[in-house]
Coordinates of C-alpha atoms and ligand atoms in Angstrom, one line a residue:
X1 CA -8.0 47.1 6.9
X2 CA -6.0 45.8 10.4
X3 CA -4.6 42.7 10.4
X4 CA -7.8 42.0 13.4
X5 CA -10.1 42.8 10.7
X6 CA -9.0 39.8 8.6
X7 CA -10.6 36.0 8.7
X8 CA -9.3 34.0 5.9
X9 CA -10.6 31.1 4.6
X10 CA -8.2 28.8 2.5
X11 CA -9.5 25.2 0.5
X12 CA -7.4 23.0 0.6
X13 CA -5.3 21.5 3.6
X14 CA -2.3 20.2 1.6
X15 CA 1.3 21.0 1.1
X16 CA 0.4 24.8 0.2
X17 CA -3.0 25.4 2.6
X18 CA -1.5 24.2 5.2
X19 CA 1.7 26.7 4.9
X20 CA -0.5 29.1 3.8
X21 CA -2.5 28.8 7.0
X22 CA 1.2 29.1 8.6
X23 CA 2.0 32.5 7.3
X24 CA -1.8 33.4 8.1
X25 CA -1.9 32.7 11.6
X26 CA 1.7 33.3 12.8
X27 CA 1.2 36.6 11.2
X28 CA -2.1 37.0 13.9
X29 CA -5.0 36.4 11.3
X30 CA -7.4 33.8 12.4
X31 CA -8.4 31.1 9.4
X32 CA -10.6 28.6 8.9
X33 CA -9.2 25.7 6.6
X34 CA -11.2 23.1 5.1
X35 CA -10.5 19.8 3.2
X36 CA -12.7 17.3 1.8
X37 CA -10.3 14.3 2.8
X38 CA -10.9 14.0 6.4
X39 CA -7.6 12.8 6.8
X40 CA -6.2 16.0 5.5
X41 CA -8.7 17.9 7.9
X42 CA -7.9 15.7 10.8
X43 CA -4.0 16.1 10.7
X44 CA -4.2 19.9 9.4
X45 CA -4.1 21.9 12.9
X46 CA -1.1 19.8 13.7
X47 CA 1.1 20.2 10.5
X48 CA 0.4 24.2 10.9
X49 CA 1.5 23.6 14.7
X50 CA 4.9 22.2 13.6
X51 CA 5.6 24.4 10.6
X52 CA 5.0 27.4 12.8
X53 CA 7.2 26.4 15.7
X54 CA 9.8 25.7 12.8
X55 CA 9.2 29.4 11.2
X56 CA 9.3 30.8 14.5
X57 CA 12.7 29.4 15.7
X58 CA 14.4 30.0 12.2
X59 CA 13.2 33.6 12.8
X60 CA 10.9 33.6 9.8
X61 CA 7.6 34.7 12.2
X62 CA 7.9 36.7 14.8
X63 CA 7.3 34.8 18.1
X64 CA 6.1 38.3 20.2
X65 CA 2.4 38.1 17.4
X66 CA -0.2 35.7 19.0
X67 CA -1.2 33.3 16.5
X68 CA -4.5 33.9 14.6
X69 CA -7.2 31.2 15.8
X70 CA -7.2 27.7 13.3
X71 CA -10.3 26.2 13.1
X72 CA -9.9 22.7 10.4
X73 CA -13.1 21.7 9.0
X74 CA -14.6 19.6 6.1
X75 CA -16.8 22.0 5.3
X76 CA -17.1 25.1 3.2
X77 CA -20.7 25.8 5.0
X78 CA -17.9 27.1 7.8
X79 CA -16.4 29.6 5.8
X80 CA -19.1 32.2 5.6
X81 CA -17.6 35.5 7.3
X82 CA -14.4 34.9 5.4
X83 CA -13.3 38.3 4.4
X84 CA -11.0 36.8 1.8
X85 CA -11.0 33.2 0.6
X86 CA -7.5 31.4 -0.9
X87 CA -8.6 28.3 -2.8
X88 CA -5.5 26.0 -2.6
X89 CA -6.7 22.6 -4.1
X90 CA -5.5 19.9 -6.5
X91 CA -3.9 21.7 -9.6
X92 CA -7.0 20.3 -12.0
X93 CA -8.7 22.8 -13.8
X94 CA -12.8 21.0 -12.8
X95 CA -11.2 20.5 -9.2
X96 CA -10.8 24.2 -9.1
X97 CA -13.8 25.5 -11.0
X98 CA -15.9 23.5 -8.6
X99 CA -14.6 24.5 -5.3
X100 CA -15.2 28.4 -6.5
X101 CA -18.0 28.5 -7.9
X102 CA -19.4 26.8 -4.2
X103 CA -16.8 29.1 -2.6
X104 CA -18.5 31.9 -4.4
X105 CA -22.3 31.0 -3.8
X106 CA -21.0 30.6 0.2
X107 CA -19.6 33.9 0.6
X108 CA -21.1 37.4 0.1
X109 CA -20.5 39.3 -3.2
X110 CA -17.4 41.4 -3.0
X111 CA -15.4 39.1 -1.0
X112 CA -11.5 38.8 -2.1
X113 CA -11.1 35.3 -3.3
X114 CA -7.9 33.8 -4.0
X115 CA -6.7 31.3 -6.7
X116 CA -3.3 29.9 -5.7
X117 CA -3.3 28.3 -9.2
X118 CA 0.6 27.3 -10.5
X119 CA -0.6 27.6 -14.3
X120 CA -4.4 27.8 -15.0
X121 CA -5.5 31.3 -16.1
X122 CA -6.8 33.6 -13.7
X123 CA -10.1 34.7 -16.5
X124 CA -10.7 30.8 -17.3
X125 CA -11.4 30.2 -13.1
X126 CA -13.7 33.2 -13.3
X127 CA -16.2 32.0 -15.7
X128 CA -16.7 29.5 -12.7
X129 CA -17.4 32.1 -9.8
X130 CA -20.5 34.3 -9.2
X131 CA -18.8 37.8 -9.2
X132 CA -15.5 37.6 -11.8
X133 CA -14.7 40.9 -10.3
X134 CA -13.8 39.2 -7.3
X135 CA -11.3 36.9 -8.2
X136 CA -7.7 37.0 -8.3
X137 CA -4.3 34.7 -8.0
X138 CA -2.0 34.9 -5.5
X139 CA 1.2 32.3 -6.3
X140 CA 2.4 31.8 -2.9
X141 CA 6.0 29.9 -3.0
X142 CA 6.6 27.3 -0.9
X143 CA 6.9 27.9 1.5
X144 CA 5.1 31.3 1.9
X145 CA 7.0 32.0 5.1
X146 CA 10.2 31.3 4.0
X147 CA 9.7 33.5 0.2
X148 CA 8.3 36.9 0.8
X149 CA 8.1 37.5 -2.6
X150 CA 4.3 36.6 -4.2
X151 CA 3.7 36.7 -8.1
X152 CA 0.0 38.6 -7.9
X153 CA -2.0 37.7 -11.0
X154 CA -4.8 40.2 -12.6
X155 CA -7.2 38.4 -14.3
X156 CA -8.3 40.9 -17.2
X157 CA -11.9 40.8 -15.3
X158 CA -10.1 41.1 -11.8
X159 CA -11.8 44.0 -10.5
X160 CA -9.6 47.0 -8.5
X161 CA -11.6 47.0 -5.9
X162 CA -10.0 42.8 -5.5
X163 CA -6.9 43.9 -6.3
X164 CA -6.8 46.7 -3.4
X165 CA -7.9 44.0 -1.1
X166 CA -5.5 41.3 -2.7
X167 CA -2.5 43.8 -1.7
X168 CA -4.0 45.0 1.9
X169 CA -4.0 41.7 2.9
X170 CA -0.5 40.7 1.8
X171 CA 0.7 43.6 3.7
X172 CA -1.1 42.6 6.5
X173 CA 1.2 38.8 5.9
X174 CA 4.4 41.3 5.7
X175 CA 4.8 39.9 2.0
X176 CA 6.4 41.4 -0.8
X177 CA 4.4 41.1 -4.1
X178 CA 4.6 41.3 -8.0
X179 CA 1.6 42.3 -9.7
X180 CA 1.6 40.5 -13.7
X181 CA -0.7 39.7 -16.3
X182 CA -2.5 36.5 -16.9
X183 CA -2.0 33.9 -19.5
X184 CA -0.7 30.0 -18.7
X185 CA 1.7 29.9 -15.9
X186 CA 1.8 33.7 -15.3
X187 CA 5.6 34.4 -15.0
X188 CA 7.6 31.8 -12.8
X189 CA 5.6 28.6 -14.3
X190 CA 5.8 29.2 -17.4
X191 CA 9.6 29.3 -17.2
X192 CA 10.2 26.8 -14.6
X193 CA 8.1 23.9 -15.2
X194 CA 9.6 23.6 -18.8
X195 CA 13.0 24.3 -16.8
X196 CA 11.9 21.2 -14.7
X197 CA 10.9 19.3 -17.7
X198 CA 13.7 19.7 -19.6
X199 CA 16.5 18.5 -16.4
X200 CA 14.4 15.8 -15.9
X201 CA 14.7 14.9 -20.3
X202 CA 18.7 15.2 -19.8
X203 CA 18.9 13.1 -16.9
X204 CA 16.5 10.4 -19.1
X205 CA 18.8 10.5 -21.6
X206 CA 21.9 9.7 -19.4
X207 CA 23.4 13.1 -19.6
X208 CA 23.9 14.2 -15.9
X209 CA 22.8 12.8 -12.6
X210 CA 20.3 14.5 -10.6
X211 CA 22.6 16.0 -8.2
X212 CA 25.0 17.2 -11.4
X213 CA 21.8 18.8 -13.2
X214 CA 21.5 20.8 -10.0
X215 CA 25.1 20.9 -8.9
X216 CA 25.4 23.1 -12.1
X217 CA 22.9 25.3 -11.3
X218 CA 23.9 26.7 -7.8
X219 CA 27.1 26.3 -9.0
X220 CA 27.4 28.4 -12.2
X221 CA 24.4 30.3 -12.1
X222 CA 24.3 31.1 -8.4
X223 CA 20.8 29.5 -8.2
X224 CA 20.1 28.5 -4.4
X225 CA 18.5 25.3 -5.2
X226 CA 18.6 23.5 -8.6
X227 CA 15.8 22.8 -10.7
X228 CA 15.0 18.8 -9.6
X229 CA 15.3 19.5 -6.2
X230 CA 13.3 22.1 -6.6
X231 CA 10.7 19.7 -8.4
X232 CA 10.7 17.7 -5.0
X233 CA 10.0 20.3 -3.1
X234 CA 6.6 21.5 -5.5
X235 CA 5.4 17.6 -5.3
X236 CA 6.1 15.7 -8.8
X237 CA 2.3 15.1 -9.2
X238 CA 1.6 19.2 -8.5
X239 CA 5.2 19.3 -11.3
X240 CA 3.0 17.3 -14.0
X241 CA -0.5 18.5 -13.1
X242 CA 1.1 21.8 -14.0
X243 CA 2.5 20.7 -17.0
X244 CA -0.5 19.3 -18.8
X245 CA -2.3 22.6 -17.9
X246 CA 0.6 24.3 -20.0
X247 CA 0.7 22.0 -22.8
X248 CA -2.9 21.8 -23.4
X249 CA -3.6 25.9 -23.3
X250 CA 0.0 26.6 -25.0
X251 CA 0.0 23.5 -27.8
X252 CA 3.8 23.8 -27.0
X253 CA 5.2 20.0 -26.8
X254 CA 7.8 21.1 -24.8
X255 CA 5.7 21.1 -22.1
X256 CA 4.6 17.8 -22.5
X257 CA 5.3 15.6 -19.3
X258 CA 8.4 13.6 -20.0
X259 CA 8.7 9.9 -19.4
X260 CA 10.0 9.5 -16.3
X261 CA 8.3 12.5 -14.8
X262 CA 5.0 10.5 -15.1
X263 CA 6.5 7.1 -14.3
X264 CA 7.6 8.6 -10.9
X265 CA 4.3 9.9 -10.3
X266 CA 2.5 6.9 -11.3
X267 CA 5.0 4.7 -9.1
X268 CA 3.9 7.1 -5.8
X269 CA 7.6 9.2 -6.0
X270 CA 6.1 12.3 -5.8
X271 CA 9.4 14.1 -3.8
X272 CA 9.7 15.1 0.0
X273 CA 6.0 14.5 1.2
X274 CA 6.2 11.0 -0.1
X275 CA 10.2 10.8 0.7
X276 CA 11.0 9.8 -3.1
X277 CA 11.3 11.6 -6.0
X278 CA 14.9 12.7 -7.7
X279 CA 16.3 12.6 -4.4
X280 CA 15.4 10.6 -1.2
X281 CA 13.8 12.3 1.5
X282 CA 14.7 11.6 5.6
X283 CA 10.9 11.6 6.6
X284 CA 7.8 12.5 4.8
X285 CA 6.0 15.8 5.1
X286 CA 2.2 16.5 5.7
Ligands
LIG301 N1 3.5 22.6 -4.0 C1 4.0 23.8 -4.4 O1 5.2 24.1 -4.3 C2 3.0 24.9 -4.9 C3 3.5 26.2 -5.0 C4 2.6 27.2 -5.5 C5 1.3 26.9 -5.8 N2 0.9 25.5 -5.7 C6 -0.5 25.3 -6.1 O2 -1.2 25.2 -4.9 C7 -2.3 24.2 -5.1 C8 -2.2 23.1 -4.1 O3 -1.0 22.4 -4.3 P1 -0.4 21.5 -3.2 O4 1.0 21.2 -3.5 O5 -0.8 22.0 -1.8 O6 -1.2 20.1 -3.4 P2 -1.6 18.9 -2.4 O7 -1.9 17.8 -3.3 O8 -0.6 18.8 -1.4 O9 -2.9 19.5 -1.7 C9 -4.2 19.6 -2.4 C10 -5.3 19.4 -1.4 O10 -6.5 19.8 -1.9 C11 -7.5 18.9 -1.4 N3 -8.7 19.0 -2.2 C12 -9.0 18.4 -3.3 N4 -10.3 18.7 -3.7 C13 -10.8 19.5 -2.8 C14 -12.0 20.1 -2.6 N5 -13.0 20.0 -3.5 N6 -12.2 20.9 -1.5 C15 -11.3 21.1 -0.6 N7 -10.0 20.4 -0.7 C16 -9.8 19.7 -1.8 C17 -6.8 17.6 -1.3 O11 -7.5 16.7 -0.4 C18 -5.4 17.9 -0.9 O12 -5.3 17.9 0.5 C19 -2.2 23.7 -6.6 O13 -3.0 24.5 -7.4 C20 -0.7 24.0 -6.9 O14 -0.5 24.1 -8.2 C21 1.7 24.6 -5.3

């Protein structure tokens, strides 16, 4: 398939949809994006707008592609000649299983759709949709057109014909993926978000700082960014919706939200698109 050939639909309009949509379009794929908050909806064509001038000048999207068409809606009625669908909402297991299984009755059998879960398994999303076969994750990083490199999750019902599809249309985005096996978390999560959980434990208990929990890590381990400022990046909320999902499929209490993890979400710091979290943030992002 040509990049032309293309039309993605992605749910969700938030911190990942919208840079999804980014990638999408400033690679020259037209997508439709639809959010139930209006709000989200409303300010979605502009947040893609800024992100991609930003990509653009940092020389992360080429500026000689004419961007895809971005059409934001509130509805998934809109999304019918999607040839692949990205679902990219809220990190709760009945938030997800709801939008695909509507995704799934809007769109025709055989259609790629997408989960860009952080840590539910790929199979237990699939008991939701019409056609298992269809389904697959995708865990873009954020942001997708900054990290080429995609962690692409086979369900064990993920069908080949999906995955074929899954892979045409990354290399129609010009990423660079990983295909793993499923299970809680996939690879990254399930080794990061206890990384997460664990530097935000030590700072609790008065051991480091913040900025020395991370200082540590670009400086002895040659990370580029440590693991609490990389916790403001995700969103603390996404950081703890993720870790309940492990903790309740893996039984492991260690990745049982700590303290302050939820007190900061509870008290609104959820990192740079509120402008608090670990570290203060110049300016909130949409
Ligand atoms: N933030 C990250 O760094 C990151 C990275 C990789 C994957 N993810 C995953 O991507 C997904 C989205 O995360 P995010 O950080 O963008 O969250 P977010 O809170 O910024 O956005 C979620 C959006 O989903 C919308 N939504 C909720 N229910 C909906 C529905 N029924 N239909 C349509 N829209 C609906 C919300 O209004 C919100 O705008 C989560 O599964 C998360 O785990 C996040």
């Amino acid at each position: 398939m040509t990049t032309a050939t293309h039309r993605l639909a992605i749910l969700g309009a938030g911190v990942m949809g919208t840079a999804i949509a980014t990638l999408a379009v400033g690679r020259g794929l037209p997508v439709t994006l639809v959010d139930t908050d209006p709000e989200k909806a409303g300010g979605a064509a502009a947040s893609v707008r800024n992100q991609l001038r930003l990509a653009q000048l940092m020389g992360h999207l080429p500026r000689d592609t004419t961007p895809g068409e971005l059409t934001a809606t509130t509805s998934t009625v809109d999304i019918a000649d999607a040839t692949a669908v990205v679902e990219a909402v809220t990190e709760r297991a009945e938030v997800k299983a709801k939008v695909l299984a509507e995704v799934s009755a809007a769109v025709a059998p055989g259609t790629l759709l997408v989960t860009n879960t952080s840590a539910i398994p790929v199979d237990e999303l699939a008991g939701a949709v019409a056609h298992p076969a269809d389904l697959l994750g995708i865990h873009f990083m954020n942001p997708p057109y900054l990290i080429r490199t995609v962690e692409v999750v086979r369900g064990p019902r993920t069908g080949d014909t999906a995955l074929a599809a899954a892979l045409d249309l990354l290399a129609a985005l010009d990423m660079a993926p990983v295909v793993v096996g499923d299970g809680p978390g996939f690879v990254i999560n399930r080794i990061l978000q206890r990384m997460i959980n664990e530097a935000a434990k030590i700072v609790e208990d008065g051991l480091a700082t913040p900025e020395q929990v991370d200082e540590l890590f670009r400086g002895c381990l040659g990370h580029r960014t440590g693991p609490l400022a990389t916790a403001d990046l995700i969103g603390l909320d996404n950081v703890v919706d993720s870790l309940r999902v492990l903790h309740e499929r893996t039984g492991d209490a260690s990745y049982e939200p700590c303290a302050s993890l939820r007190a900061k979400v509870a008290a609104g710091e959820h990192g740079r698109k509120t402008g608090q979290g670990f570290y203060e943030h110049g300016g909130a992002i949409g």
